Every structure is written in C-alpha cells, then in structure tokens.
Amino acid sequence: MGHYSYLEIGTAKALLCRESYYPDVAALFVESDCYRRKETGEDWGAEGEYGYESSIREMSQRLDMQGITPSVALADLAEGLSKWAERPVGGEGPQKPELAPPDIEQVERDVRFYLSSDLETLPYSEFGRVSDSGVVIDYLHWYMDTRSLVRLLLHWAPDQNERVTLDLSELTGCCVELDPTKPYADQARAEQLAVATTNLPLVVLTEGSTDARLLSEV
C-alpha cells in the first residue's frame, strides 16, 4: 500500500509522493511551520502527526514575494499545457493517453471543484469527477514549476482562511522512518538556492569600452 506525503489545502490532498516528499514543496515552508503532535489516549495506536503547516494567506504572500503571482502562475500554466499537448504518446511523463490536455478554463473549473469537494458528503456519482480532477493536478505537476502550481491551488482555494500543510506523518512509521528532528524545509530551500545560484549567468563589471571589448574577445 505504501506510505505517502502530500500537500493538504483545507481537506483536499494533492501532490502525493510515495515513501518520500517533493523537496520543491518542502522549500515553500520554513522551520517555524514544523509541527509534531504525538498520539494521545483517544487515538491510541496512531503514529502521531508530523509535517509543516502555514496559512493559505501567508503561503501566498511568500510566493508573491518570490515573484510567483497568480498572473505569473497562469502564464506558467499556459506553457505547461502546451508542453502537455506536444508530448508524444509513450514519451516521458504520466502515462494515460486517453486524458487529453484541457484548456486553462477547464483546469480552473476542475481544480476549484477538487478543492471544494468534501469526500465525506460527496455523492457517489461525483467521485469519478473528483478522481479525474486530481489526476489533472498530478499531470500539471509534471509540466509546471511546482511553485506556480501551488500558487494556483492556493489562489483557487474556496476558503482563503484555510490552512496549507505538508503532511509527513506517514513517513515516520515502519519502513520509512523520516527523522522528525531534521530541518527538511531549510535543507530543501538551501538546495533550491544553490541550484538557482549555480545557474545564474556570470556578470562581469568593466570600467570602460576597452575592457568590455577585450573581454568579449576571450
């Protein structure tokens, strides 16, 4: 059956990762968001709760400050859908050929429906639609920047007062044993920053046109 981590927005679960977690998702949090709740007598036998938690508003502000605004995320979505449409059958990526890439309006409808669905009260006839909407989110994660995808999920959440959580609880049990004392969010952000710094172009300041000409000839 496996152990999973997942991003939870309100009661909706997205971006499931088997027996690990997505570093790009962890990097959205800070260590002060970390929570560890041990089992109590009422839920005896539980492994306890562990992960990172913030508010939708605070997480949205963090992403905005990184330049990942809703408009930027929508542009990334449009590019991601184009990549999805161009992917050859049998190529890399999710394997479900019968799922055609939707347009932006359909993505928004599906995501809003998914995030607003209460599985405990949802009519049985709607479960298929919920499942399909979840698959669309998984596909988009393959073709989009993680931060852009999460920004849209937060932007389209029905209740902006809800919490957003990276739930790592299942990874602390048997056969997985994630160490809850380690700073996974800080580590993920440091690795992300290191990659970004390595890929930045080298900028050399020159004092005059002669310096610039000589350097251009190297």
mmCIF file of N, CA, C and O in Angstrom, residues 30 32-33 53-63 154 160 163-164:
data_model
loop_
_atom_site.group_PDB
_atom_site.id
_atom_site.type_symbol
_atom_site.label_atom_id
_atom_site.label_comp_id
_atom_site.label_asym_id
_atom_site.label_seq_id
_atom_site.Cartn_x
_atom_site.Cartn_y
_atom_site.Cartn_z
ATOM 1 N N VAL A 30 8.923 27.121 6.145
ATOM 2 C CA VAL A 30 10.064 27.467 6.991
ATOM 3 C C VAL A 30 10.001 26.569 8.224
ATOM 4 O O VAL A 30 8.959 25.969 8.530
ATOM 5 N N SER A 32 9.834 27.181 11.302
ATOM 6 C CA SER A 32 8.852 27.553 12.328
ATOM 7 C C SER A 32 7.459 27.026 12.002
ATOM 8 O O SER A 32 6.566 27.030 12.859
ATOM 9 N N ASP A 33 7.253 26.535 10.773
ATOM 10 C CA ASP A 33 5.972 25.924 10.389
ATOM 11 C C ASP A 33 5.876 24.471 10.837
ATOM 12 O O ASP A 33 4.803 23.868 10.749
ATOM 13 N N GLU A 53 3.078 23.353 8.466
ATOM 14 C CA GLU A 53 1.751 23.943 8.282
ATOM 15 C C GLU A 53 1.833 25.463 8.308
ATOM 16 O O GLU A 53 2.540 26.049 9.127
ATOM 17 N N SER A 54 1.122 26.083 7.388
ATOM 18 C CA SER A 54 1.026 27.534 7.331
ATOM 19 C C SER A 54 -0.400 27.894 6.935
ATOM 20 O O SER A 54 -1.245 27.015 6.770
ATOM 21 N N SER A 55 -0.658 29.167 6.774
ATOM 22 C CA SER A 55 -1.970 29.591 6.291
ATOM 23 C C SER A 55 -1.899 29.825 4.785
ATOM 24 O O SER A 55 -0.819 30.093 4.237
ATOM 25 N N ILE A 56 -3.026 29.726 4.131
ATOM 26 C CA ILE A 56 -3.060 29.994 2.698
ATOM 27 C C ILE A 56 -2.594 31.412 2.416
ATOM 28 O O ILE A 56 -1.815 31.666 1.491
ATOM 29 N N ARG A 57 -3.038 32.355 3.237
ATOM 30 C CA ARG A 57 -2.662 33.762 3.017
ATOM 31 C C ARG A 57 -1.151 33.957 3.152
ATOM 32 O O ARG A 57 -0.524 34.624 2.325
ATOM 33 N N GLU A 58 -0.566 33.381 4.194
ATOM 34 C CA GLU A 58 0.871 33.559 4.400
ATOM 35 C C GLU A 58 1.677 32.889 3.298
ATOM 36 O O GLU A 58 2.653 33.456 2.786
ATOM 37 N N MET A 59 1.281 31.683 2.914
ATOM 38 C CA MET A 59 1.987 30.988 1.847
ATOM 39 C C MET A 59 1.864 31.745 0.525
ATOM 40 O O MET A 59 2.841 31.842 -0.239
ATOM 41 N N SER A 60 0.702 32.303 0.266
ATOM 42 C CA SER A 60 0.501 33.089 -0.959
ATOM 43 C C SER A 60 1.407 34.312 -0.960
ATOM 44 O O SER A 60 2.004 34.664 -1.990
ATOM 45 N N GLN A 61 1.537 34.970 0.185
ATOM 46 C CA GLN A 61 2.415 36.133 0.286
ATOM 47 C C GLN A 61 3.873 35.751 0.059
ATOM 48 O O GLN A 61 4.619 36.489 -0.601
ATOM 49 N N ARG A 62 4.295 34.603 0.590
ATOM 50 C CA ARG A 62 5.672 34.151 0.371
ATOM 51 C C ARG A 62 5.943 33.960 -1.119
ATOM 52 O O ARG A 62 6.991 34.363 -1.643
ATOM 53 N N LEU A 63 5.003 33.322 -1.788
ATOM 54 C CA LEU A 63 5.186 33.075 -3.216
ATOM 55 C C LEU A 63 5.139 34.385 -4.009
ATOM 56 O O LEU A 63 5.903 34.564 -4.970
ATOM 57 N N LEU A 154 -3.580 27.523 -4.277
ATOM 58 C CA LEU A 154 -3.921 28.436 -3.183
ATOM 59 C C LEU A 154 -4.882 29.524 -3.667
ATOM 60 O O LEU A 154 -5.833 29.885 -2.969
ATOM 61 N N GLN A 160 -10.046 31.126 1.772
ATOM 62 C CA GLN A 160 -8.695 31.661 1.930
ATOM 63 C C GLN A 160 -8.234 31.676 3.386
ATOM 64 O O GLN A 160 -7.076 31.998 3.671
ATOM 65 N N ARG A 163 -5.933 26.294 6.120
ATOM 66 C CA ARG A 163 -4.522 26.007 6.320
ATOM 67 C C ARG A 163 -3.973 25.210 5.143
ATOM 68 O O ARG A 163 -4.720 24.530 4.428
ATOM 69 N N VAL A 164 -2.672 25.326 4.937
ATOM 70 C CA VAL A 164 -1.990 24.524 3.929
ATOM 71 C C VAL A 164 -0.888 23.752 4.641
ATOM 72 O O VAL A 164 -0.101 24.322 5.401
#
